[in-house]
C-alpha positions as CSV (number, residue, x, y, z in Angstrom):
1,M,-95.6,124.2,-67.6
2,N,-94.5,120.8,-68.7
3,D,-97.2,120.7,-71.4
4,F,-95.9,123.9,-72.9
5,N,-92.1,123.3,-72.4
6,H,-91.4,123.2,-76.1
7,A,-94.4,125.2,-77.4
8,P,-93.8,127.6,-80.3
9,C,-94.2,130.5,-77.9
10,G,-92.3,131.4,-74.7
11,F,-94.4,130.8,-71.6
12,V,-93.4,132.5,-68.3
13,T,-95.1,132.7,-64.9
14,I,-94.1,135.6,-62.7
15,S,-95.2,136.7,-59.2
16,K,-97.2,139.8,-58.6
17,R,-93.9,141.5,-57.9
18,G,-92.5,140.5,-61.2
19,M,-90.2,137.7,-60.0
20,F,-89.7,134.7,-62.3
21,I,-91.5,131.6,-61.0
22,D,-91.4,129.3,-64.0
23,V,-90.3,129.5,-67.6
24,N,-90.5,127.0,-70.5
25,E,-87.6,125.9,-72.7
26,T,-88.7,128.0,-75.6
27,F,-88.4,131.1,-73.6
28,L,-84.9,130.1,-72.3
29,D,-83.8,129.4,-75.9
30,L,-85.2,132.8,-76.9
31,V,-83.4,134.9,-74.3
32,K,-80.2,132.8,-74.1
33,Y,-80.4,132.3,-70.3
34,S,-80.3,129.2,-68.3
35,R,-83.1,128.4,-65.8
36,E,-80.6,128.9,-62.9
37,E,-79.6,132.4,-64.2
38,L,-83.3,133.5,-64.1
39,H,-84.1,132.0,-60.7
40,E,-85.2,134.6,-58.2
41,K,-84.6,137.3,-60.8
42,H,-87.0,140.1,-61.7
43,I,-88.4,140.1,-65.2
44,E,-87.3,143.7,-65.6
45,S,-83.7,142.5,-65.2
46,I,-83.7,141.4,-68.9
47,M,-85.1,144.8,-70.1
48,N,-83.5,148.1,-70.9
49,I,-84.7,151.3,-69.3
50,A,-87.2,152.2,-72.1
51,N,-88.9,148.8,-71.8
52,K,-89.0,148.9,-68.0
53,F,-90.9,152.2,-68.4
54,L,-93.3,150.6,-70.8
55,F,-93.8,147.7,-68.3
56,H,-94.6,150.2,-65.5
57,S,-96.8,152.5,-67.6
58,H,-98.8,150.0,-69.6
59,F,-98.4,146.3,-68.5
60,Y,-98.9,146.6,-64.7
61,P,-101.8,149.2,-64.8
62,F,-103.7,147.2,-67.4
63,L,-103.3,144.0,-65.3
64,Q,-104.6,145.8,-62.3
65,L,-107.6,147.2,-64.2
66,Y,-108.6,144.3,-66.4
67,G,-106.6,141.3,-65.2
68,V,-105.3,140.8,-68.8
69,V,-103.0,142.6,-71.2
70,E,-102.8,141.8,-74.9
71,E,-100.4,142.6,-77.7
72,V,-97.7,144.6,-75.9
73,Y,-94.7,145.2,-78.2
74,L,-91.4,145.4,-76.4
75,S,-87.7,144.2,-76.5
76,L,-85.9,141.8,-74.1
77,K,-82.2,141.8,-73.6
78,S,-80.7,138.3,-74.2
79,G,-77.9,136.8,-72.2
80,T,-75.6,137.6,-75.2
81,G,-76.6,141.3,-75.2
82,E,-78.9,141.0,-78.2
83,D,-82.2,143.0,-78.4
84,I,-85.1,140.5,-78.9
85,P,-88.4,142.1,-80.1
86,V,-91.4,140.2,-78.8
87,L,-95.2,140.5,-78.6
88,L,-96.4,140.0,-75.0
89,N,-99.8,138.8,-73.7
90,G,-100.3,138.6,-69.9
91,K,-103.1,137.4,-67.6
92,C,-103.6,137.3,-63.8
93,V,-104.5,133.8,-62.6
94,E,-104.9,132.2,-59.2
95,R,-102.8,129.1,-58.8
96,D,-102.5,127.0,-55.6
97,G,-104.1,129.9,-53.7
98,T,-101.6,132.5,-54.9
99,E,-102.2,135.1,-57.6
100,V,-99.6,135.0,-60.3
101,I,-99.2,136.4,-63.8
102,D,-98.9,134.1,-66.9
103,C,-97.1,135.6,-69.9
104,V,-96.8,134.5,-73.5
105,F,-93.9,135.8,-75.6
106,V,-94.0,135.6,-79.4
107,K,-90.8,136.4,-81.2
108,M,-91.2,139.2,-83.7
109,H,-87.9,138.9,-85.6
110,K,-89.5,137.4,-88.7
111,R,-92.3,140.0,-88.9
112,I,-89.8,142.9,-88.5
113,H,-87.6,141.3,-91.1
114,Y,-90.5,141.1,-93.6
115,E,-91.5,144.7,-92.9
116,Q,-87.9,145.9,-93.4
117,E,-87.6,143.9,-96.7
118,I,-90.9,145.4,-97.9
119,R,-89.8,148.9,-97.1
120,S,-86.5,148.3,-98.9
121,I,-88.3,146.8,-101.9
122,K,-90.6,149.9,-102.2
123,K,-87.6,152.2,-102.1
124,R,-85.9,150.2,-104.8
125,V,-89.1,150.4,-106.9
126,E,-89.1,154.2,-106.6
127,E,-85.5,154.3,-107.7
128,A,-86.2,152.0,-110.7
129,Y,-89.0,154.3,-111.9
130,E,-86.4,157.1,-112.2
131,A,-83.8,155.0,-113.9
132,K,-83.4,154.4,-117.6
133,D,-85.4,151.9,-119.8
134,E,-83.0,149.1,-119.0
135,A,-84.3,149.1,-115.4
136,L,-87.8,148.0,-116.5
137,K,-87.1,144.3,-116.3
138,A,-85.6,144.6,-112.7
139,L,-88.7,146.7,-111.8
140,K,-91.1,143.9,-112.8
141,L,-89.1,141.4,-110.8
142,L,-89.2,143.7,-107.8
143,H,-93.0,143.9,-108.0
144,I,-93.2,140.1,-108.0
145,E,-91.0,139.9,-105.0
146,N,-92.9,142.6,-103.2
147,E,-96.2,140.7,-103.8
148,R,-94.7,137.6,-102.4
149,K,-93.4,139.3,-99.3
150,Q,-96.7,141.0,-98.8
151,K,-98.5,137.6,-98.8
152,E,-96.0,136.2,-96.4
153,L,-96.6,139.2,-94.1
154,V,-100.4,138.8,-94.3
155,A,-100.0,135.1,-93.5
156,L,-97.8,135.9,-90.5
157,N,-100.2,138.6,-89.2
158,A,-103.1,136.1,-89.6
159,E,-101.2,133.6,-87.4
160,L,-100.4,136.2,-84.8
161,E,-104.1,137.1,-84.8
162,R,-105.1,133.5,-84.4
163,L,-102.7,133.1,-81.4
164,A,-104.1,136.3,-79.8
165,A,-107.7,134.9,-80.1
166,T,-106.9,131.3,-78.9
167,D,-107.0,129.8,-75.4
168,D,-103.6,128.2,-74.8
169,L,-104.7,125.3,-72.8
170,T,-107.8,124.1,-74.7
171,G,-107.3,125.4,-78.2
172,L,-110.7,127.0,-78.1
173,K,-111.4,130.7,-78.7
174,N,-110.6,132.9,-75.8
175,R,-112.7,135.5,-73.8
176,R,-111.5,138.4,-76.1
177,Y,-112.7,136.6,-79.2
178,F,-116.1,135.7,-77.6
179,L,-116.8,139.3,-76.6
180,E,-116.1,140.4,-80.2
181,Q,-118.5,137.8,-81.5
182,L,-121.1,138.8,-78.9
183,E,-121.0,142.4,-80.1
184,E,-121.5,141.2,-83.7
185,C,-124.6,139.1,-82.8
186,I,-126.1,142.1,-80.9
187,S,-125.5,144.3,-83.9
188,L,-127.2,141.8,-86.2
189,F,-130.1,141.6,-83.8
190,S,-130.4,145.4,-83.9
191,K,-130.4,145.5,-87.7
192,A,-132.5,142.4,-88.6
193,G,-134.0,141.1,-85.4
194,T,-132.1,137.8,-85.7
195,P,-132.3,136.0,-82.4
196,F,-129.4,134.3,-80.6
197,S,-128.7,132.6,-77.3
198,L,-125.7,131.7,-75.3
199,L,-124.7,129.0,-72.8
200,I,-122.4,129.3,-69.9
201,L,-121.0,125.9,-68.7
202,D,-119.2,125.3,-65.4
203,V,-117.6,122.0,-64.4
204,D,-119.2,120.6,-61.3
205,H,-116.9,120.1,-58.3
206,F,-113.8,120.9,-60.4
207,K,-111.9,121.9,-57.2
208,K,-112.4,118.4,-55.9
209,V,-111.0,117.0,-59.2
210,N,-107.9,119.1,-58.9
211,D,-107.5,118.2,-55.2
212,T,-107.9,114.5,-55.9
213,W,-106.1,114.0,-59.2
214,G,-103.9,117.1,-59.4
215,H,-103.8,120.1,-61.7
216,L,-102.3,118.3,-64.7
217,A,-105.2,115.9,-64.6
218,G,-107.6,118.9,-64.3
219,D,-106.0,120.5,-67.3
220,Q,-106.5,117.2,-69.3
221,I,-110.2,117.1,-68.3
222,L,-110.6,120.7,-69.6
223,R,-109.0,119.7,-72.9
224,E,-111.2,116.7,-73.3
225,L,-114.3,118.8,-72.4
226,A,-113.3,121.3,-75.1
227,K,-113.2,118.6,-77.7
228,I,-116.7,117.4,-76.7
229,M,-118.0,120.9,-76.9
230,E,-116.5,121.4,-80.4
231,S,-117.9,118.1,-81.6
232,E,-121.4,119.0,-80.4
233,A,-121.3,122.6,-81.7
234,G,-122.7,123.7,-85.0
235,K,-120.6,125.3,-87.7
236,A,-121.9,128.8,-86.9
237,D,-121.5,128.4,-83.1
238,T,-118.8,130.2,-81.1
239,V,-117.2,127.9,-78.5
240,A,-114.8,129.7,-76.1
241,R,-113.2,129.3,-72.7
242,Y,-114.6,132.0,-70.5
243,G,-112.1,131.5,-67.7
244,G,-111.0,128.7,-65.3
245,E,-113.4,125.8,-65.6
246,E,-116.1,128.0,-67.2
247,F,-116.9,127.9,-70.9
248,I,-119.3,129.8,-73.1
249,I,-121.1,129.1,-76.4
250,I,-122.9,131.6,-78.7
251,L,-125.8,130.0,-80.6
252,P,-126.7,132.2,-83.6
253,A,-130.4,132.1,-84.7
254,K,-131.4,130.0,-81.7
255,D,-134.5,131.0,-79.7
256,E,-135.3,129.9,-76.1
257,V,-136.6,126.4,-77.0
258,A,-133.8,125.6,-79.4
259,A,-131.2,126.8,-77.0
260,K,-132.5,124.8,-74.1
261,R,-132.7,121.7,-76.3
262,K,-129.1,122.3,-77.3
263,A,-128.0,122.7,-73.7
264,E,-129.6,119.5,-72.6
265,K,-128.1,117.6,-75.5
266,L,-124.6,118.9,-74.6
267,R,-125.1,118.3,-70.9
268,S,-126.1,114.6,-71.6
269,A,-123.1,114.1,-74.0
270,I,-120.7,115.3,-71.4
271,E,-122.3,113.2,-68.6
272,H,-122.1,110.0,-70.7
273,A,-118.7,110.6,-72.4
274,T,-115.7,108.4,-71.8
275,W,-113.1,110.3,-69.8
276,E,-109.4,109.5,-69.5
277,V,-109.0,110.6,-65.8
278,C,-112.4,110.7,-64.2
279,S,-116.0,111.3,-65.2
280,I,-117.4,114.8,-64.8
281,T,-120.7,116.6,-65.2
282,V,-121.4,120.3,-66.0
283,S,-124.0,122.8,-64.9
284,I,-125.3,125.1,-67.7
285,G,-127.0,128.5,-67.7
286,V,-128.9,129.5,-70.8
287,S,-130.1,133.0,-71.9
288,T,-131.7,134.3,-75.1
289,F,-131.1,137.9,-76.3
290,M,-134.3,140.0,-76.3
291,A,-135.2,143.6,-77.1
292,G,-133.7,145.8,-74.4
293,D,-130.9,143.4,-73.6
294,T,-127.2,144.4,-73.6
295,N,-124.0,142.4,-73.6
296,V,-124.0,142.8,-69.8
297,S,-127.6,141.7,-69.3
298,I,-127.5,138.6,-71.4
299,L,-124.4,137.4,-69.6
300,S,-126.0,138.3,-66.2
301,K,-129.1,136.2,-67.1
302,A,-127.1,133.3,-68.2
303,D,-125.0,133.5,-65.0
304,R,-128.1,133.5,-62.8
305,A,-129.4,130.5,-64.7
306,L,-126.1,128.8,-64.2
307,Y,-126.3,129.5,-60.4
308,A,-129.8,128.0,-60.4
309,S,-128.5,124.8,-62.1
310,K,-125.9,124.6,-59.4
311,A,-128.3,125.3,-56.6
312,N,-130.7,122.6,-57.8
313,G,-128.2,119.8,-57.6
314,R,-125.8,120.4,-60.5
315,N,-125.6,118.4,-63.8
316,K,-128.6,120.5,-65.0
317,A,-129.4,123.0,-67.7
318,T,-131.5,126.0,-66.8
319,H,-132.9,128.8,-69.1
320,A,-133.1,132.3,-67.6
321,M,-136.8,132.3,-68.7
322,E,-137.5,129.6,-66.1
323,L,-136.5,131.9,-63.3
324,D,-139.3,134.1,-61.9
325,D,-137.1,137.1,-61.3
326,S,-135.8,136.8,-64.9
327,R,-139.3,137.2,-66.3
328,L,-139.8,140.3,-64.3
329,N,-136.6,141.9,-65.7
330,M,-137.3,141.2,-69.4
């Protein structure tokens, strides 16, 4: 949590039962509580009845089904009694052998303020249309103000969308964004037959890295790895964190040969990079979308190819076409 102590969003880790485990300073500033006041408290202790119901009817069920919840709008009750509207994202993770829930809280006051101002301006515009001729000048000024506020709201929504599509640790795109891009590539393949491939990367012996150097060092390695992947990626490629120490890259317009070449180049760049903590290698699984494939099948092929790379000694890149069982299923 130290890395995110003063991040622009509130970060909270709670137990499966909803008890506070850790919070960053941004969250404490947001809710006007001290760390001691939240110690061993349930997260619902800072919610009213309506938001507790929302937590039980939406947040927990979605976590149990999908392991992640995105864009839940609710209000927290601050230590001073103020209602604080927030946007909540949550994800189940395993940390030190225990399953916990990581939550991100984005304060929504500014967005609500903008929306309220826009509604107010529109109402005043309607009144100005009904007024006498002398209201014309004021009406024009209100239009200008309205346009400015609309632009500010669009910019704020764009930033919220960026946060919702970004992995907090590495700054790469997250799993949600990757799945959206995968569907677009499949749609383009259906319409125009445009090929594409994808790579799944997994850090070799990452548990040993964490056990030897600690989780903070492991996080630093993941951030360095993300930078290498971005530097090696093409402008049209989608680089995302798939989960844990797994990453995924979509390669538009790349067939089997080009995708395997790209995977080998990336594997070599990672192997020979200069690392701050310790050197690592990655195993890569490669698959290319073909007629009859689905989003599930292309991921499954890449996953089998990744497993083959691991089984054959790690620090390898394997294309699904190289596997005998893969040919039979295509």
